[in-house]
Each structure stands twice: as structure tokens, then as C-alpha cells.
mmCIF file of C-alpha atoms in Angstrom:
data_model
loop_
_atom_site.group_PDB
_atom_site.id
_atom_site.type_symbol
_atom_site.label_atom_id
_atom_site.label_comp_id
_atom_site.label_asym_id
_atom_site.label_seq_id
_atom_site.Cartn_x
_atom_site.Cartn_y
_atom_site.Cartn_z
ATOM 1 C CA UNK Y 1 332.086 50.960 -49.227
ATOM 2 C CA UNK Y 2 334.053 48.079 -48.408
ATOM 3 C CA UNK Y 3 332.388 47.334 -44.623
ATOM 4 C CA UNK Y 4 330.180 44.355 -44.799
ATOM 5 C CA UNK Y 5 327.706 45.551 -41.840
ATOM 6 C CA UNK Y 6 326.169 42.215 -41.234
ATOM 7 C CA UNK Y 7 328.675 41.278 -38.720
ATOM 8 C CA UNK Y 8 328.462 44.291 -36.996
ATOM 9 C CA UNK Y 9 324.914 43.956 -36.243
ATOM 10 C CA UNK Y 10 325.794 40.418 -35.063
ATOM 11 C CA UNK Y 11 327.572 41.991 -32.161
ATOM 12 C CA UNK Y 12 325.100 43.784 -31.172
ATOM 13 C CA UNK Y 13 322.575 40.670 -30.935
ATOM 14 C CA UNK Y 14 320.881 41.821 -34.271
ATOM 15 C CA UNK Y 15 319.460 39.050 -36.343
ATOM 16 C CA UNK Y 16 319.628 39.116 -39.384
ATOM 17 C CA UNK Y 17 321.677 40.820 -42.381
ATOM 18 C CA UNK Y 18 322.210 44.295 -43.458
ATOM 19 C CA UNK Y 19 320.499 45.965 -44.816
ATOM 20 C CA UNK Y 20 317.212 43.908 -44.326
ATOM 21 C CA UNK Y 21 317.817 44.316 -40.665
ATOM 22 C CA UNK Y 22 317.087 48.080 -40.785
ATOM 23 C CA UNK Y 23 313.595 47.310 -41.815
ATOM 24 C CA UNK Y 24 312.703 44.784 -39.527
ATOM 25 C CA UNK Y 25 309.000 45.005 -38.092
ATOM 26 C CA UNK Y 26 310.483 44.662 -34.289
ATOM 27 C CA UNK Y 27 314.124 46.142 -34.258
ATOM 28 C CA UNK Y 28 314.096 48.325 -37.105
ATOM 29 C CA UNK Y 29 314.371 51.507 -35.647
ATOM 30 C CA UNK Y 30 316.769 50.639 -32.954
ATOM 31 C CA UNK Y 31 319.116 48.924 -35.862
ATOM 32 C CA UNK Y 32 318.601 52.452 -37.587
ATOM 33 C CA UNK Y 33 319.803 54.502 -34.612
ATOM 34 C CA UNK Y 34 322.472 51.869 -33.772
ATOM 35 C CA UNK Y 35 323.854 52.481 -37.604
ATOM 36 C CA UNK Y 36 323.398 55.861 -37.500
ATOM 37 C CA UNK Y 37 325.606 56.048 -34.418
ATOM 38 C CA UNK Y 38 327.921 53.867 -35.799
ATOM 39 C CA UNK Y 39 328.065 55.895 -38.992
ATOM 40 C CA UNK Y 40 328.460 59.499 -36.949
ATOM 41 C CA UNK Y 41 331.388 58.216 -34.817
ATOM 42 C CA UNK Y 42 333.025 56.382 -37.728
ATOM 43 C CA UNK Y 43 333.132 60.123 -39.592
ATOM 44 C CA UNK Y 44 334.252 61.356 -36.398
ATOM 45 C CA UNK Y 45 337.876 58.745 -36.360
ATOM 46 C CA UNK Y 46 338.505 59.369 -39.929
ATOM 47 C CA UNK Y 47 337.943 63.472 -39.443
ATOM 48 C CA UNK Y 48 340.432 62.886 -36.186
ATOM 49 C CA UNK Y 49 342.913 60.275 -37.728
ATOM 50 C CA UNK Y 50 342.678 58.272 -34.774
ATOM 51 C CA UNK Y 51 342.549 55.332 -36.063
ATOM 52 C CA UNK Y 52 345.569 53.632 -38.262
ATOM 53 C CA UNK Y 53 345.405 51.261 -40.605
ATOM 54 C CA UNK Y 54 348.484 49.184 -41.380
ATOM 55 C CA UNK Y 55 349.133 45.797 -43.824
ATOM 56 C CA UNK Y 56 351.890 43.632 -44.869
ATOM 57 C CA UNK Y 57 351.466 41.209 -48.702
ATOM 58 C CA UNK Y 58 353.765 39.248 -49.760
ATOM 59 C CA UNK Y 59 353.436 37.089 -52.447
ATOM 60 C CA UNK Y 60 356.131 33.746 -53.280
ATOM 61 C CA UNK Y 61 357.059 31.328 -55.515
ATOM 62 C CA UNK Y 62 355.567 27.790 -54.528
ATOM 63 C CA UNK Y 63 354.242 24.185 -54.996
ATOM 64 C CA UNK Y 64 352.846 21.329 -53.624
ATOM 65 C CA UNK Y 65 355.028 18.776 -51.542
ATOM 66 C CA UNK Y 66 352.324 16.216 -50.474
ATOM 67 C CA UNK Y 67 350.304 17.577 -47.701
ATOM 68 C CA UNK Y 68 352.674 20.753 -47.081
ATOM 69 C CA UNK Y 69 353.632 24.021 -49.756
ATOM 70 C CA UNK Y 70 356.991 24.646 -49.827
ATOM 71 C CA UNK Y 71 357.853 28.625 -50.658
ATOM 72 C CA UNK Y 72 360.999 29.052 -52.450
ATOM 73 C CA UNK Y 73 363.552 32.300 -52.261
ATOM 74 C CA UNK Y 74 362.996 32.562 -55.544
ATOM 75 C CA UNK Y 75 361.952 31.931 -59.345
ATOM 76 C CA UNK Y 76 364.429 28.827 -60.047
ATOM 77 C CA UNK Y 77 362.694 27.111 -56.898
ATOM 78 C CA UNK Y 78 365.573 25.231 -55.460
ATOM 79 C CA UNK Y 79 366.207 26.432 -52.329
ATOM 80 C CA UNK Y 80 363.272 26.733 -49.659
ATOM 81 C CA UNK Y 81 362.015 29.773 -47.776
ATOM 82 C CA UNK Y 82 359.719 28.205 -46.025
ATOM 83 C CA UNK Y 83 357.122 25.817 -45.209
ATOM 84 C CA UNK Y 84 353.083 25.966 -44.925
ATOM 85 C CA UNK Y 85 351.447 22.615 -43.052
ATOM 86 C CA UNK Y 86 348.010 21.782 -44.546
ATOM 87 C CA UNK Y 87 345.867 19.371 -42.583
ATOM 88 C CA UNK Y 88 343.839 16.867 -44.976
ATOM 89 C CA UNK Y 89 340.029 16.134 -44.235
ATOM 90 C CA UNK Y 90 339.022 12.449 -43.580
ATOM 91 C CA UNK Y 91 335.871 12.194 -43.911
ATOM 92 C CA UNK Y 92 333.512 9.549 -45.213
ATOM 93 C CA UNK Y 93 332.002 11.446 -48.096
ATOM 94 C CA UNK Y 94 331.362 11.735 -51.880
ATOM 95 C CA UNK Y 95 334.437 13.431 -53.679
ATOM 96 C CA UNK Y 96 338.156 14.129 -52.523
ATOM 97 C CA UNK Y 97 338.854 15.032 -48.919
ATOM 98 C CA UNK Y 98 340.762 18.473 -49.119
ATOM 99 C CA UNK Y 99 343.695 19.822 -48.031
ATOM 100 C CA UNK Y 100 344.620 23.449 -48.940
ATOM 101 C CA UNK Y 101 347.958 22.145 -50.987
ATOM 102 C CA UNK Y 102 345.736 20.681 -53.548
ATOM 103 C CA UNK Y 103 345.126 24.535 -54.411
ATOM 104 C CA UNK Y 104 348.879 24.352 -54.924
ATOM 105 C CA UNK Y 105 350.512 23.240 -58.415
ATOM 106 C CA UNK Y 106 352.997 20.537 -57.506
ATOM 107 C CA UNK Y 107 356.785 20.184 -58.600
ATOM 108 C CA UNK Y 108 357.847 21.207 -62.130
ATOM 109 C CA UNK Y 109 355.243 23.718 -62.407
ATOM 110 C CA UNK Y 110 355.085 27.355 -61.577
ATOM 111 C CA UNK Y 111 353.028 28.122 -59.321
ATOM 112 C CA UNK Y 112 352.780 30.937 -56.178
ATOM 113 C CA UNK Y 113 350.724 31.637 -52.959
ATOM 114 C CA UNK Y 114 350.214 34.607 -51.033
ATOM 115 C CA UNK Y 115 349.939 36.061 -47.539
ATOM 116 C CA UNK Y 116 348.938 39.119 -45.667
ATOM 117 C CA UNK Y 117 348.054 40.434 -42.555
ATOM 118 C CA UNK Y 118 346.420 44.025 -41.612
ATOM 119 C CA UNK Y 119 345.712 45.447 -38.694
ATOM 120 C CA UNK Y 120 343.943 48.849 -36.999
ATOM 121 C CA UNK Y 121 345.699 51.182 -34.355
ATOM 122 C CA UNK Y 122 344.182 53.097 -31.823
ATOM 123 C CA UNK Y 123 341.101 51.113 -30.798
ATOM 124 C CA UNK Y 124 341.956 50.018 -27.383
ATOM 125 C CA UNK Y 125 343.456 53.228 -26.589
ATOM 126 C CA UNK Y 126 340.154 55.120 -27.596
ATOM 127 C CA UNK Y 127 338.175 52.450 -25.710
ATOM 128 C CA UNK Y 128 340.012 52.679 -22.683
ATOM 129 C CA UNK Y 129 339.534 56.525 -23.032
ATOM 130 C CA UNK Y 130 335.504 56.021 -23.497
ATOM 131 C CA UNK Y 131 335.970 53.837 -20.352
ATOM 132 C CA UNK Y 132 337.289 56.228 -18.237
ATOM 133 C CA UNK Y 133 334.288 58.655 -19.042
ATOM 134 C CA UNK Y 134 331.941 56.139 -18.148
ATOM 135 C CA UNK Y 135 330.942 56.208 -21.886
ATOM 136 C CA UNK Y 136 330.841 51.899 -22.214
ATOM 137 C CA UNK Y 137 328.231 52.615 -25.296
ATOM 138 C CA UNK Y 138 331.647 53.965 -27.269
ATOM 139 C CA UNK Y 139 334.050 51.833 -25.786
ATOM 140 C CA UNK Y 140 332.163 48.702 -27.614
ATOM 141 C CA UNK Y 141 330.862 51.029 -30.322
ATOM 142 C CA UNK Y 142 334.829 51.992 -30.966
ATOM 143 C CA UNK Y 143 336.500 48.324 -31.233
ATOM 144 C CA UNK Y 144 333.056 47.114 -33.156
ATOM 145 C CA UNK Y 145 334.243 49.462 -35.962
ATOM 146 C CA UNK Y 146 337.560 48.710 -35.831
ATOM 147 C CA UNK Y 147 336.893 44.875 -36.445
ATOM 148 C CA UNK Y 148 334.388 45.864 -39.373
ATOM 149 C CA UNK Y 149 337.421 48.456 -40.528
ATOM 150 C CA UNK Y 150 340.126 45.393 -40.409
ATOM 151 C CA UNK Y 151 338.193 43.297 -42.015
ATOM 152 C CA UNK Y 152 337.137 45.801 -44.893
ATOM 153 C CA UNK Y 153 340.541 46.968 -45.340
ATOM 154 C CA UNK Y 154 341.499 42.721 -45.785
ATOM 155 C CA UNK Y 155 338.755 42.534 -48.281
ATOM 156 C CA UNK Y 156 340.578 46.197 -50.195
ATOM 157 C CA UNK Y 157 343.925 43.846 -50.227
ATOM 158 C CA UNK Y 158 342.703 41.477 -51.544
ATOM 159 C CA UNK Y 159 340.937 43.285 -54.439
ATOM 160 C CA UNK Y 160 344.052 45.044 -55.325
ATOM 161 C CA UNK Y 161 346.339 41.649 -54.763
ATOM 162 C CA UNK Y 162 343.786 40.298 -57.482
ATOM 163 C CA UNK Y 163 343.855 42.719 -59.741
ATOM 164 C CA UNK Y 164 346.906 44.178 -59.690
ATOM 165 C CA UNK Y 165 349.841 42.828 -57.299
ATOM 166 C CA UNK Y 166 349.256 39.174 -58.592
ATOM 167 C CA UNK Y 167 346.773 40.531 -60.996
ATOM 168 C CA UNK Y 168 345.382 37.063 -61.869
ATOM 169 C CA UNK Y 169 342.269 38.747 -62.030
ATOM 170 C CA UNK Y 170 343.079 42.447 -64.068
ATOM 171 C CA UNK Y 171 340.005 42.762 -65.372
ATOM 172 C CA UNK Y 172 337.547 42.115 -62.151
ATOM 173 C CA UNK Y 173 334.890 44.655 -61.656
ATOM 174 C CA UNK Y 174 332.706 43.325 -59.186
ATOM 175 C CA UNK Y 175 330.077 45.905 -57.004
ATOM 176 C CA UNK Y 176 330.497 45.759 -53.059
ATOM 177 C CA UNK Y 177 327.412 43.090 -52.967
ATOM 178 C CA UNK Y 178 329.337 40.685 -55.165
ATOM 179 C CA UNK Y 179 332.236 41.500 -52.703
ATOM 180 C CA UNK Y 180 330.444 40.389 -49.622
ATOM 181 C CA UNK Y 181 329.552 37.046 -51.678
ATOM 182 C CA UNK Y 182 333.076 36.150 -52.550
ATOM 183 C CA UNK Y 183 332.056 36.279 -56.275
ATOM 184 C CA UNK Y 184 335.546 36.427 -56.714
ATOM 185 C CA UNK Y 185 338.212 33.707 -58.207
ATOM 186 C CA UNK Y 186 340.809 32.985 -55.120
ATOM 187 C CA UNK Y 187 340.379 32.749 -51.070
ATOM 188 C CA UNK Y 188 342.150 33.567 -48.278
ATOM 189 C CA UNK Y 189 341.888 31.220 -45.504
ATOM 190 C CA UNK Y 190 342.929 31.996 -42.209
ATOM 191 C CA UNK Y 191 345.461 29.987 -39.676
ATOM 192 C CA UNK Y 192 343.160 28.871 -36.911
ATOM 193 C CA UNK Y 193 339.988 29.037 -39.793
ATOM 194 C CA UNK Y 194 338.211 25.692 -40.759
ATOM 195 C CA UNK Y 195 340.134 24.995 -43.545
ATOM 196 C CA UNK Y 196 343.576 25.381 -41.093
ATOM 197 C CA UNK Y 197 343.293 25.038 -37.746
ATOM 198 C CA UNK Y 198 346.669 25.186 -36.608
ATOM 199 C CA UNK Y 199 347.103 28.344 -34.984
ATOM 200 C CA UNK Y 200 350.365 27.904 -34.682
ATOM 201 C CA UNK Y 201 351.187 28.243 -38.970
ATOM 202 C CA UNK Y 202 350.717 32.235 -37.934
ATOM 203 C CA UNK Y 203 354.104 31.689 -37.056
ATOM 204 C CA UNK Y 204 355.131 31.408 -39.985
ATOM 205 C CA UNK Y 205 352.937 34.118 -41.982
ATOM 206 C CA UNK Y 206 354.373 36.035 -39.242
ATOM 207 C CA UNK Y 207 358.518 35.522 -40.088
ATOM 208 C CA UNK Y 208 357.518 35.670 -44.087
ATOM 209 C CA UNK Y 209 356.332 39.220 -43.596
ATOM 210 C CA UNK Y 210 357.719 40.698 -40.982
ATOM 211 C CA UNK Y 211 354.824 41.569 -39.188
ATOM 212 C CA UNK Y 212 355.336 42.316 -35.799
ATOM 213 C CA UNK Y 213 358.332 44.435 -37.117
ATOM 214 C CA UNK Y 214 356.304 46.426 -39.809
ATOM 215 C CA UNK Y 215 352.683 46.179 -38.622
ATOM 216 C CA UNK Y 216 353.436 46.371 -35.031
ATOM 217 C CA UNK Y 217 351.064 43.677 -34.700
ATOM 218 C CA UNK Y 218 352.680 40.545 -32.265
ATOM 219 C CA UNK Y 219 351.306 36.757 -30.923
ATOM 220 C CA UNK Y 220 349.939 35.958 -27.910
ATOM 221 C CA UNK Y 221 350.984 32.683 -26.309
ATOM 222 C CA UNK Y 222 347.906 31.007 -27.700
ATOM 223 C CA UNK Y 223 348.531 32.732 -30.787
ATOM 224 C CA UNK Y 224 345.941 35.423 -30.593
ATOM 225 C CA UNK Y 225 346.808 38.542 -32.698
ATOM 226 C CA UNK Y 226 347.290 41.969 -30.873
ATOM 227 C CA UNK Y 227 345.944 44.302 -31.378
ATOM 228 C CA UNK Y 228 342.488 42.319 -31.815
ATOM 229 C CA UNK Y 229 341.009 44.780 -35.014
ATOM 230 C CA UNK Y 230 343.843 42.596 -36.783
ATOM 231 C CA UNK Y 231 343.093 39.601 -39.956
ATOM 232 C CA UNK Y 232 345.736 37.555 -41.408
ATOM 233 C CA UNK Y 233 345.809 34.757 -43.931
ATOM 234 C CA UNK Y 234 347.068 32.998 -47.229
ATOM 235 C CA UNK Y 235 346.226 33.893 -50.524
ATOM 236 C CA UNK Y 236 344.942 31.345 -53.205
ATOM 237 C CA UNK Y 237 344.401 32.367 -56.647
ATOM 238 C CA UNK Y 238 343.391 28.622 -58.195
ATOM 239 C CA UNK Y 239 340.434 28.861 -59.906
ATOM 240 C CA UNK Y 240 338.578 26.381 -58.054
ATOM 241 C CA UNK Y 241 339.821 27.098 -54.510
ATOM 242 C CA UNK Y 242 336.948 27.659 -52.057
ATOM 243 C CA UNK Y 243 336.815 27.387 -48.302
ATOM 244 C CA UNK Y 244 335.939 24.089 -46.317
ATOM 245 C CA UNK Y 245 336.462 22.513 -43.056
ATOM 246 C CA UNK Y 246 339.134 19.903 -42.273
ATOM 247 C CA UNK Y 247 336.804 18.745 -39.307
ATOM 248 C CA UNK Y 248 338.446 15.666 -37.076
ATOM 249 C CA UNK Y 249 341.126 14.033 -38.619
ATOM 250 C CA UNK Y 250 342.645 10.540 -37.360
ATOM 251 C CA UNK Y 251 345.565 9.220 -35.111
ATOM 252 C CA UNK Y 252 347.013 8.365 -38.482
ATOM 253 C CA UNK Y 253 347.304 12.262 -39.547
ATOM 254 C CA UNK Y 254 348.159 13.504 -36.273
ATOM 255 C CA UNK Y 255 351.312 11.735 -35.970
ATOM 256 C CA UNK Y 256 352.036 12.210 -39.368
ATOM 257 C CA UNK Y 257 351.785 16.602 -39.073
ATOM 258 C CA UNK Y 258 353.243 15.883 -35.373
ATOM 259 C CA UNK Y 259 356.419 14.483 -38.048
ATOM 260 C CA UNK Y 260 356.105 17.150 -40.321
ATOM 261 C CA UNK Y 261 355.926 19.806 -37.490
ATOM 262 C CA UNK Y 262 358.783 18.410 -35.940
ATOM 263 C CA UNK Y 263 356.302 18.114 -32.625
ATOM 264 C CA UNK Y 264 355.458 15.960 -30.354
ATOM 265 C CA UNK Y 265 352.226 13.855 -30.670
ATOM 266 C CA UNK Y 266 351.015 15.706 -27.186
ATOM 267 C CA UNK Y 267 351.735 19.389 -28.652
ATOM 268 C CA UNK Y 268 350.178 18.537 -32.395
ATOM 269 C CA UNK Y 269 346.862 17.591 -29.819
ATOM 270 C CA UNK Y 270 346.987 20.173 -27.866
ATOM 271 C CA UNK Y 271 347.007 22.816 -31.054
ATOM 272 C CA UNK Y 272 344.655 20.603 -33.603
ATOM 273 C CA UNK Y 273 342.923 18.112 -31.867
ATOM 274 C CA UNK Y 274 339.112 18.252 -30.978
#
């Protein structure tokens, strides 16, 4: 109940969103055996187990240090665990130009963020299997669900980080529609996403959860998680938090996060510039 379809259609060059796409005048009835298909080989990987579904949350104590979060070891927040890089927007526009520490209470207040990553086994291995039997239909139809599967299984996390790890939210009751929407109070943005572009702050996700080491899940040199059915992020719970883009930023901010990142102007460009 948790698979948001749309996207799945998507990869199959469907227009449109589920589940007005199984209706539609032209494609309808090859969206309705594509589902169908979909639906009959997902029953067949959960019957099997052979598919595995693995995630890491962690949740610290944190606030606001200008453009940057620092995470603390603890509750009396004086020595830092770690820090997350926010890029600020700079554009000429009507209200603030965002950065995600704003979502972040600052100094002398308590405040936390999250992060999580999850990840599915088995897909390449049962691709590469389909492969070999000439079955290519499969072999897409196989990693297809396991991207829809990650991503539903992110969506799960975050429900129960919501309402009962951080349980800012206990009393949310929301049906899978409202789901899809993002009816919900809190977001999880994405290194590499819009709203932080740096690739590179997976790094950091990475060390705070232990990922590769519980998850199994490691970085390619341009950061790239592997295996590819795999979603990782922050977790926001302020109330107003929503997702935006930091679009191009300045010389002025690029040597300032090249600073921050302990970088060199040429490697901040060559992970955040346009």
C-alpha cells in the first residue's frame, strides 16, 4: 500500500498518473497488462524472499550554525558529532532565499534532525539472471520494482520516524493518497536533491549511520549509491519545512562552502556548480 505507481509508469514511457493512466482512451489496456505483470511478479519476490529490504535512522541532537547544522554527541550539545553543509539560494525574488538550516533551531535551543538511508537486495542479481534467459521484459520489470519498493519502504520510515521514533507527529493518520501528497508535517531532502546538491554531504549521512557497514549499501566515486534500488536523506520535522531548489548560487557562496568544506574553489565547482 505504500508504492506510489506513478513513477513506475514513468519508466515505462506512460504519461500520466496512476491510477488515471489505467483508463486512458489510447494506453489503457497496455498500462493494465503492464500493472498486472508488475503486480504477478511482485507476489512472486515476496512468495520467494528474493528480495531484501534493509534501513539505517538515526536521529541527533542539533542546531543551526549559520549556513551549516552542527550534530552534537549528545543532549548537553557541547561537543560536535558532526557537520551538515546547506547551500543558501540567491535569487532575486519575493521572500527569504532558503537554506535547509533555517529548518534548524539555532544555539540555546533544543532542537534535532534526522537521517536515513534504505536500500533493496537482490535486484541486480535477479536481473542479471532474467538476462541470461533472454527474458529483458523481467530484467527491467525486476529493478523497476525494486526502485518503487525502496522508495515505498523510505516513505514506511518515515511514517514510523513521525509517529513514533521522533513521534513529533503521534497522532497522524493519513490514507496512502495523502501519503503520495506529502500531507505530512516534516521532509526529507536528499544529498544531490534540489534543495542540496552536494553529493558529496552523503558522506557524511554515510559515517553517521554506518551504512555501508549495516546496509551493505557503499559510494561510487561520483557518489552514486549501490545497489541503485537504494534512497537516503535528512529528516526535518519543522513545521514549515518544505522542499525547494537552491538553483545557481554566486562566486560569493562558492568560496565561502569551498571554506566551510575545507575544499578547494575548483573541487566545490566541480561538485555544485552549474
Amino acid at each position: 500500500p505504500w508504492i506510489d505507481w506513478t513513477p513506475f509508469f514513468h519508466t515505462w514511457e506512460f504519461p500520466g498518473a496512476y491510477p488515471s493512466v489505467l483508463d486512458d482512451a489510447i494506453r489503457g489496456p497496455e498500462a493494465r497488462k503492464l500493472f498486472a505483470d508488475a503486480n504477478t511478479l511482485l507476489q512472486e519476490l515476496i512468495t520467494r524472499g528474493q528480495l531484501n529490504v534493509r534501513s539505517a535512522v538515526g536521529i541527533w541532537p542539533a542546531n543551526q550554525q549559520g549556513d551549516d547544522v552542527t550534530l552534537w554527541t549528545d543532549e548537553r550539545r557541547d561537543t560536535a558529532l558532526a557537520t551538515m553543509h546547506t547551500l543558501r539560494q540567491q535569487n532575486d525574488k519575493p521572500g527569504p532565499n532558503l537554506a535547509l538550516a533555517d529548518y534548524v533551531a539555532p544555539a540555546g535551543v533544543a532542537d534535532w534532525v534526522g537521517g536515513f538511508c534504505v536500500t533493496v537486495h537482490g535486484a541486480d542479481e535477479l536481473a542479471a539472471a532474467f538476462k541470461a534467459d533472454h527474458d529483458d521484459y523481467r530484467a527491467i520489470m525486476v529493478k523497476a520494482l525494486a526502485d518503487r519498493l525502496a522508495e515505498a519502504y523510505a516513505e514506511l520510515t518515515h511514517a514510523r520516524l513521525r509517529r513514533e521514533l521522533w513521534g513529533y507527529a503521534p497522532d497522524e493518520n493519513l490514507d496512502a493518497k495523502a501519503i503520495v501528497a506529502e500531507s505530512y508535517r516534516g521532509i526529507r531532502p536528499a544529498p544531490g536533491y534540489p534543495a542540496c546538491p552536494d553529493h558529496t554531504e552523503k558522506r557524511t549521512l554515510f559515517a553517521l549511520l554506518g551504512v555501508t557497514e549495516r546496509l551493505g549499501v557503499e559510494l561510487t566515486s561520483s557518489m552514486a549509491m549501490w545497489p541503485a534500488s537504494s534512497v537516503s536523506g535528512w529528516y526535518f520535522a519543522h513545521p514549515r519545512a518544505a522542499y525547494f531548489g537552491v538553483g545557481r548560487i554566486g562566486a560569493d557562496q562558492l568560496a565561502d562552502y569551498a571554506i566551510r568544506k575545507a575544499w578547494s574553489q575548483d573541487e566545490a565547482r566541480r561538485w555544485i556548480a552549474d
